[in-house]
CSV table of N, CA and C in Angstrom, one decimal:
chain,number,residue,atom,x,y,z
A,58,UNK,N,32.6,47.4,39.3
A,58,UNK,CA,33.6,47.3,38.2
A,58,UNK,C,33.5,45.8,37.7
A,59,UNK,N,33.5,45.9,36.4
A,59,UNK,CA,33.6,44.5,35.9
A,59,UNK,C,35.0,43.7,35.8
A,60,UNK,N,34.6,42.7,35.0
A,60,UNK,CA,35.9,41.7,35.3
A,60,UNK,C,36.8,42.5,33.9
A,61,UNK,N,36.3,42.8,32.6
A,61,UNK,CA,37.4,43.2,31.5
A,61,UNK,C,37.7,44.5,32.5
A,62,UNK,N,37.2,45.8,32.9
A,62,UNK,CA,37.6,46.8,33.3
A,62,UNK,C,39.1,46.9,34.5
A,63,UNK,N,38.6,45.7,35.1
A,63,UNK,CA,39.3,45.3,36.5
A,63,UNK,C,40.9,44.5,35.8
A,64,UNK,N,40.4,43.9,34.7
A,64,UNK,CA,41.7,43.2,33.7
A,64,UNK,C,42.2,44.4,33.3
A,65,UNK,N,41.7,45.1,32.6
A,65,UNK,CA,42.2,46.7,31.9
A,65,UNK,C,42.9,46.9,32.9
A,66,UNK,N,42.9,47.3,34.1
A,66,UNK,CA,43.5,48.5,35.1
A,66,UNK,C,44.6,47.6,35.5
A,67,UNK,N,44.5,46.6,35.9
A,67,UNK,CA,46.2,45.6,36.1
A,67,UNK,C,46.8,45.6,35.1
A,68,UNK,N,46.2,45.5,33.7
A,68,UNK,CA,47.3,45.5,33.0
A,68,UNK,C,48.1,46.6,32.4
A,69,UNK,N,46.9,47.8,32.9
A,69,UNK,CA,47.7,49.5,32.7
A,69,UNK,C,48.7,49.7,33.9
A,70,UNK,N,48.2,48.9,35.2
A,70,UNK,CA,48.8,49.4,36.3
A,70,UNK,C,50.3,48.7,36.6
A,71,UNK,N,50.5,47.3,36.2
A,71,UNK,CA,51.7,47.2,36.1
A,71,UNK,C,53.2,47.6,35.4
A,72,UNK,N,52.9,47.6,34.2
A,72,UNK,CA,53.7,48.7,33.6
A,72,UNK,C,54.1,50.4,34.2
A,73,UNK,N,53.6,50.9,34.5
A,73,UNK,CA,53.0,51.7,35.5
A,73,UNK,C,54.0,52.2,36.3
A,74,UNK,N,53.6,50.9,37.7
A,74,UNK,CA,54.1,51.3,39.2
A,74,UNK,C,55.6,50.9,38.3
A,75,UNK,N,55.9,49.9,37.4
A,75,UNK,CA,57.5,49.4,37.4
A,75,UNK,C,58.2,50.4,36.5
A,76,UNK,N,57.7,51.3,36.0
A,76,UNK,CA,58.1,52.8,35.5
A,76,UNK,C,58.5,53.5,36.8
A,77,UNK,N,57.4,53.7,37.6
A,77,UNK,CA,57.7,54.4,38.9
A,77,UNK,C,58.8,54.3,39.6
A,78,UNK,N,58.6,52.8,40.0
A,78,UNK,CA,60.0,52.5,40.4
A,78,UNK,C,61.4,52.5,39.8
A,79,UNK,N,61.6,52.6,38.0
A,79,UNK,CA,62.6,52.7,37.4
A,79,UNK,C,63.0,54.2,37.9
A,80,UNK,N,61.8,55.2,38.1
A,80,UNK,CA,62.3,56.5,38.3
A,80,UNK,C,62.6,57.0,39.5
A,81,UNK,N,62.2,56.3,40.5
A,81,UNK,CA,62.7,55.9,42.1
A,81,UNK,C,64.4,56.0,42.4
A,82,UNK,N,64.8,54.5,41.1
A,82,UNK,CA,65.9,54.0,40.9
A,82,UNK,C,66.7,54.9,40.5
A,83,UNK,N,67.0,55.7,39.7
A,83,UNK,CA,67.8,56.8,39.1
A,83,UNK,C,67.6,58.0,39.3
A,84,UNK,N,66.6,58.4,40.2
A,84,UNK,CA,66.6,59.8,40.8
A,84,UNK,C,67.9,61.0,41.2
A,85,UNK,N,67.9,61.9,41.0
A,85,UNK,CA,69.6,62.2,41.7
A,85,UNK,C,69.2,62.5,43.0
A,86,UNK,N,68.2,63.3,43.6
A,86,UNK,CA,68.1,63.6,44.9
A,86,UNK,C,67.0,62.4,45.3
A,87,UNK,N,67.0,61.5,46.7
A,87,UNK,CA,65.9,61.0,47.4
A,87,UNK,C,65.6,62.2,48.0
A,88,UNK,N,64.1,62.2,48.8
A,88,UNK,CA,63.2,61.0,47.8
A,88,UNK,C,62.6,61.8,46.6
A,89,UNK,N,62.6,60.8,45.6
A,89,UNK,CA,62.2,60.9,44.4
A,89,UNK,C,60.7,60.7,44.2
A,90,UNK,N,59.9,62.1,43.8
A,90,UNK,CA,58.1,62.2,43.5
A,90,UNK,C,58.1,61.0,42.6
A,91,UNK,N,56.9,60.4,43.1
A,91,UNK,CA,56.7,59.4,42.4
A,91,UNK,C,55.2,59.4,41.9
A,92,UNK,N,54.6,58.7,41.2
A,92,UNK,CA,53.0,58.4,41.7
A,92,UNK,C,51.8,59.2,41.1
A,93,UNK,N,50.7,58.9,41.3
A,93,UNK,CA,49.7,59.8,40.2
A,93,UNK,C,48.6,59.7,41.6
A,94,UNK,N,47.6,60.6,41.2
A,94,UNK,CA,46.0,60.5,41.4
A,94,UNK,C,45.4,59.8,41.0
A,95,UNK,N,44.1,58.8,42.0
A,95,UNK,CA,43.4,58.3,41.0
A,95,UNK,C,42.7,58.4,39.9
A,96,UNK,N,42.6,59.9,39.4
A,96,UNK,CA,41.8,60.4,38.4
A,96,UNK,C,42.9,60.6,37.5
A,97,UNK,N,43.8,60.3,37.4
A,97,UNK,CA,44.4,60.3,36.6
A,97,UNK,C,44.1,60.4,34.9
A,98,UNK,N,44.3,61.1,33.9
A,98,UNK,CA,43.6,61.1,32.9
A,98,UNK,C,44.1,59.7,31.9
A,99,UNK,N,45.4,59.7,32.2
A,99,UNK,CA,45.5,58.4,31.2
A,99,UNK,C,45.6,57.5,31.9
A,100,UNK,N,45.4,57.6,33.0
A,100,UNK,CA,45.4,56.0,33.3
A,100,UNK,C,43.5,55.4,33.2
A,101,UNK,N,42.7,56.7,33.2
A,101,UNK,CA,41.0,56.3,33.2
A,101,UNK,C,41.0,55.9,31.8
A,102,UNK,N,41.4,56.6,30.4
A,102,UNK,CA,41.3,56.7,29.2
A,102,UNK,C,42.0,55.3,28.9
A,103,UNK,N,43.2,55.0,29.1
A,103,UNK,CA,43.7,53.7,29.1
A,103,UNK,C,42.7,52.4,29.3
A,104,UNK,N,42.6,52.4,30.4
A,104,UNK,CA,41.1,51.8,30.9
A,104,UNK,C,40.0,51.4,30.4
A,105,UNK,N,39.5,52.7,29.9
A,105,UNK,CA,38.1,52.8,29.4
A,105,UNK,C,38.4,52.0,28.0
A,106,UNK,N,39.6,52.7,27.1
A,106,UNK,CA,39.5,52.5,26.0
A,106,UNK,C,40.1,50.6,25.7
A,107,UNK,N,41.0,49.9,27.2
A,107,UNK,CA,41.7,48.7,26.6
A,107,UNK,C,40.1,47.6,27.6
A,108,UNK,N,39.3,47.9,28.1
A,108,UNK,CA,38.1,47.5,28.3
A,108,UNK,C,37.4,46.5,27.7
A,109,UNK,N,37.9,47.3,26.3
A,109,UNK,CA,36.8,46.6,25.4
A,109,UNK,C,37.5,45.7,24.3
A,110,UNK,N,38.6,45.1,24.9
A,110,UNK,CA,39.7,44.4,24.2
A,110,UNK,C,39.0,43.1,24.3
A,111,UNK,N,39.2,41.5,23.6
A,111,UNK,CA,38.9,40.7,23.9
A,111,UNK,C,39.2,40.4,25.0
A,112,UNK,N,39.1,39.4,26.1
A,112,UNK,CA,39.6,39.1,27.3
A,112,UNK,C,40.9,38.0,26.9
A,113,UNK,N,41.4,37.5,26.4
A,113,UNK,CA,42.4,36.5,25.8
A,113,UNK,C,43.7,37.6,25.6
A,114,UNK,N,43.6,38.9,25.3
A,114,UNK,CA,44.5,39.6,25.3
A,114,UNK,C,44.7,40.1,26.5
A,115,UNK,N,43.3,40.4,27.1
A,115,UNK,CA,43.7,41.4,28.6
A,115,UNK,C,44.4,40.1,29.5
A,116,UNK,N,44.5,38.6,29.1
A,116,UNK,CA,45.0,37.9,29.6
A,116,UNK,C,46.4,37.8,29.8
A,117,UNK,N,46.4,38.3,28.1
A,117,UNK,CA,47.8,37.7,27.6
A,117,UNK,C,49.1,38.9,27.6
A,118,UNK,N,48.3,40.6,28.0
A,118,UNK,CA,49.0,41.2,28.9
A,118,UNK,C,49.5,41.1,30.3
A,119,UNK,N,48.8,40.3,30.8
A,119,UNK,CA,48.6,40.5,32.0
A,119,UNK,C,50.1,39.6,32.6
A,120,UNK,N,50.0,38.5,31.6
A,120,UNK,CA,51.1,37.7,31.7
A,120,UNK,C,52.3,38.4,31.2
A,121,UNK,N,52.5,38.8,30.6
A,121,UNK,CA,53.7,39.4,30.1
A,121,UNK,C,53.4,40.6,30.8
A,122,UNK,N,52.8,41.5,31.4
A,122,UNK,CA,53.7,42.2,32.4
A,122,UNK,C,54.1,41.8,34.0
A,123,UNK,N,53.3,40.6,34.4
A,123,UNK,CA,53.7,40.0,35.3
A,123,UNK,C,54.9,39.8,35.5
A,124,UNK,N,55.4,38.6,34.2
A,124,UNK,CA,56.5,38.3,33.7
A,124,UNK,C,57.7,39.6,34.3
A,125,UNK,N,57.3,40.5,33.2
A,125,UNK,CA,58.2,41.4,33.2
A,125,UNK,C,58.5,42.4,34.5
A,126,UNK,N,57.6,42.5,35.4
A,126,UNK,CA,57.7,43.0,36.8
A,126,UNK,C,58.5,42.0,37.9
A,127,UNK,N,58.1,41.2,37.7
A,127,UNK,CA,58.8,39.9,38.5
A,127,UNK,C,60.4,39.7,38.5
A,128,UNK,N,60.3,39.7,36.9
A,128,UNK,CA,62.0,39.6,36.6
A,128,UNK,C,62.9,40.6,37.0
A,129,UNK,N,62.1,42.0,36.8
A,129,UNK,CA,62.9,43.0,37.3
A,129,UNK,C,62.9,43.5,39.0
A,130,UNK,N,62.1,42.8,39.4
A,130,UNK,CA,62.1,43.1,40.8
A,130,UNK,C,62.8,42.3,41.3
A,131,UNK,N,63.1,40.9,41.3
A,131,UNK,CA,64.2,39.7,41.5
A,131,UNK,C,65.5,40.3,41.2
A,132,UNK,N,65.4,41.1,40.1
A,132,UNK,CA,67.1,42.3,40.0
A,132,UNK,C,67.6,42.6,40.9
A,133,UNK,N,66.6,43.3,41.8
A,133,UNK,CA,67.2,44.5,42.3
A,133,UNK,C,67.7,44.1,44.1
A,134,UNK,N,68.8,45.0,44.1
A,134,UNK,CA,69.9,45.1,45.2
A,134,UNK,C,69.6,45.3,46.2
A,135,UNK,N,70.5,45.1,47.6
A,135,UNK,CA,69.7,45.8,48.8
A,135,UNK,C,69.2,47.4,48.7
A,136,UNK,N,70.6,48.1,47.5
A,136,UNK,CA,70.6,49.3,47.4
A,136,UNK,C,69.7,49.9,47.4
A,137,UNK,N,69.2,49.5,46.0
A,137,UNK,CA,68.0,49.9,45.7
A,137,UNK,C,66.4,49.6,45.8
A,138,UNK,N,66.7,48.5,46.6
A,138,UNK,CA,65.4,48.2,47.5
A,138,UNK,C,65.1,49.5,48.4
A,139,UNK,N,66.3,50.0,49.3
A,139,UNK,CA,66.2,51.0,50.0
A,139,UNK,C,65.6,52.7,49.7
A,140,UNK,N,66.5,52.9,48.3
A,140,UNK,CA,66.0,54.2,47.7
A,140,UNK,C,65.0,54.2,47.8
A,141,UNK,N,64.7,55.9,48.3
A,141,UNK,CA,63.2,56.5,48.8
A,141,UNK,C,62.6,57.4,48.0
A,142,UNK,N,61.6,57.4,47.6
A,142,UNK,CA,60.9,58.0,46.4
A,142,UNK,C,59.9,58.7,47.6
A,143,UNK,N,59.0,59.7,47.6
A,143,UNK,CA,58.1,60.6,48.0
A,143,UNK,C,56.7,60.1,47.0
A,144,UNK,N,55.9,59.6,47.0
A,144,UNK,CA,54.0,60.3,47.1
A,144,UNK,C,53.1,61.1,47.9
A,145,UNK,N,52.3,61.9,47.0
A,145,UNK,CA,51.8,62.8,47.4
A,145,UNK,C,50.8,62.6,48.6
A,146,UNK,N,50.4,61.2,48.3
A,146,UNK,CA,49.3,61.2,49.6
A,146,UNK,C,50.0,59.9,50.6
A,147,UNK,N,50.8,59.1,50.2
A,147,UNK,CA,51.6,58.1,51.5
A,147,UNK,C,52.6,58.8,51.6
A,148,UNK,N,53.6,59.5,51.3
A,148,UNK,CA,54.3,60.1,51.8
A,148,UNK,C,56.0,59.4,51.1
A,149,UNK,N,56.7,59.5,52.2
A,149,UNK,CA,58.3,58.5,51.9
A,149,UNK,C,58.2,57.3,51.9
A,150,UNK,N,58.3,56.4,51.0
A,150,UNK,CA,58.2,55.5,50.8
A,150,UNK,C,59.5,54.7,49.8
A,151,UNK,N,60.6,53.5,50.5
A,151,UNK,CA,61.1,52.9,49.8
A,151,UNK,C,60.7,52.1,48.8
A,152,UNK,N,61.8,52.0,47.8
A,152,UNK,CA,61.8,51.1,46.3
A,152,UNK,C,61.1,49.6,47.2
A,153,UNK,N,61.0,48.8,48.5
A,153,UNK,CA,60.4,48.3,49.2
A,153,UNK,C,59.1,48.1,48.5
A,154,UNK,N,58.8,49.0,49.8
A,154,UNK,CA,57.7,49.7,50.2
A,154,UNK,C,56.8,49.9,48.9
A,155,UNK,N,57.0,50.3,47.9
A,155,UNK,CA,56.0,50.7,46.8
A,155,UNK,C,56.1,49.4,46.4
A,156,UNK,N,57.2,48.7,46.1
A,156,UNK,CA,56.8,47.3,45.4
A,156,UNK,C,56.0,46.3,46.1
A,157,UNK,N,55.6,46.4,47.8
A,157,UNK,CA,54.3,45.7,48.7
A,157,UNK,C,53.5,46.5,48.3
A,158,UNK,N,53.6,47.6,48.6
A,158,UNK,CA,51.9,48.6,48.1
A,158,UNK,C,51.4,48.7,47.2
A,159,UNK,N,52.0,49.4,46.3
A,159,UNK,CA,51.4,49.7,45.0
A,159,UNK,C,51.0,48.3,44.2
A,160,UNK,N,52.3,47.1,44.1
A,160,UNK,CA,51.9,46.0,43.3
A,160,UNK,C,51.5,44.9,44.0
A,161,UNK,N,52.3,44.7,45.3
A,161,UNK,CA,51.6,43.4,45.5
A,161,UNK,C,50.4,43.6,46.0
A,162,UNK,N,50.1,44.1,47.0
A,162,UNK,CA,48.7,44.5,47.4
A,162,UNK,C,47.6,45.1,46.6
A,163,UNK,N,47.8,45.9,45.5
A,163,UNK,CA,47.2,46.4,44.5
A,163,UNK,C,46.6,45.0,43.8
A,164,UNK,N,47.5,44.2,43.5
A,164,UNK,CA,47.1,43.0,42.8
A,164,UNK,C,46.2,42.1,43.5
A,165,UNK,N,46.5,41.6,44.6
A,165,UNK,CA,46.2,41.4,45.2
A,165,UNK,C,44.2,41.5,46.0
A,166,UNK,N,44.1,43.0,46.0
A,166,UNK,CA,43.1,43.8,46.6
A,166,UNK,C,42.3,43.2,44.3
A,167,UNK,N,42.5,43.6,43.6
A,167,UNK,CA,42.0,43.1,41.8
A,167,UNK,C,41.7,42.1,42.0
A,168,UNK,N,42.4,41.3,42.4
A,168,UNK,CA,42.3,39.4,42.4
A,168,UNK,C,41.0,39.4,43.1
A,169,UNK,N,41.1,39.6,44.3
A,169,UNK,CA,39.6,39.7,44.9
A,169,UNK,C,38.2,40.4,44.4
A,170,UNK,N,39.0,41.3,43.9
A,170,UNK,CA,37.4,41.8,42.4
A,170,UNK,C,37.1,40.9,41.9
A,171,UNK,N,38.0,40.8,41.3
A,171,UNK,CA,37.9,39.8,40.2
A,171,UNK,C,37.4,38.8,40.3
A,172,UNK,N,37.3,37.8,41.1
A,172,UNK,CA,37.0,36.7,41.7
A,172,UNK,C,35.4,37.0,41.5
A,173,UNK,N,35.5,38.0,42.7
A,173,UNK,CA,33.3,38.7,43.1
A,173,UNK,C,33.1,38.8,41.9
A,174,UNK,N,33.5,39.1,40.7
A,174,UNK,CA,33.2,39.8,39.4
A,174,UNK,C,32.2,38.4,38.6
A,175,UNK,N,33.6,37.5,38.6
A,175,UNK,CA,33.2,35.9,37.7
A,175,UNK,C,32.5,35.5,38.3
A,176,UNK,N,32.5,35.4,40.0
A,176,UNK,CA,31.2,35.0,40.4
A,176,UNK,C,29.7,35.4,40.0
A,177,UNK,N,30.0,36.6,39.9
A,177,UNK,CA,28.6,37.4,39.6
A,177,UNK,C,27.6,37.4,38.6
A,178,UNK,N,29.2,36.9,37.4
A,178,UNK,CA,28.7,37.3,36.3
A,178,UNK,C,27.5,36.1,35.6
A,179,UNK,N,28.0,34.6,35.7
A,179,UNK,CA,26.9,33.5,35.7
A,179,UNK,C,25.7,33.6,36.7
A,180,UNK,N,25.6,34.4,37.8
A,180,UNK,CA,24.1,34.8,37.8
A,180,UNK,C,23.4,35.7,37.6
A,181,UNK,N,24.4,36.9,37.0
A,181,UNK,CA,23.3,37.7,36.4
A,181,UNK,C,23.0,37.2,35.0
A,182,UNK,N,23.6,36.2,34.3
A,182,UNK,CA,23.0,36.0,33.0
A,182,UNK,C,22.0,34.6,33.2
A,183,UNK,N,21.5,33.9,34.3
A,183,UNK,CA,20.6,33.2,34.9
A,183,UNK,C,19.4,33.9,34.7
């Protein structure tokens, strides 16, 4: 995966998990289905198609959904730290719990692409 593709998918995926969690948050019954497949169709089509964006924007998403994930997760309550949302393949998982998995570590696990990616890329054009 390259570095725009790897940009693409953080900046489809944050918006994203912080939807998930808004629907976590207001569920009437816990736990509340959360979550997608990786084959997901709009999340590949999203991808593919914001790929080929300049990188100054995939940048300048990236910051403003940071921004906007940050802010809203510094919101939130013990309460709703606690609410438990269900995925199909981890199972029960608290408003927590998805905000370490899905985003921090998700980011996290990119960053490290990312990194091998820009490394890579000045020696394959050597």
């Amino acid at each position: 995966m390259g570095g725009r593709e790897i940009l693409a998918h953080v900046d489809e995926m944050l918006p994203y998990w912080l939807g998930e969690i808004e629907r976590v948050l207001v569920g009437p019954v816990e736990p509340v289905p959360f979550g997608r497949q990786p084959t997901d169709i709009v999340r590949t089509l999203t991808v593919d198609r914001d790929r080929t964006l300049p990188i100054h924007e995939l940048y300048a998403r990236l910051d403003n959904s940071l921004e906007r994930v940050l802010r809203r997760v510094l919101e939130l309550d013990e309460r709703q730290v606690s609410r438990r949302g269900l995925d199909r393949q981890r199972g029960e998982m608290t408003v927590r719990q998805i905000v370490e998995v899905m985003l921090t570590v998700h980011i996290e696990e990119h960053s490290r692409q990312l990194a091998a990616a820009l490394e890579a890329e000045p020696a394959a054009r050597a």
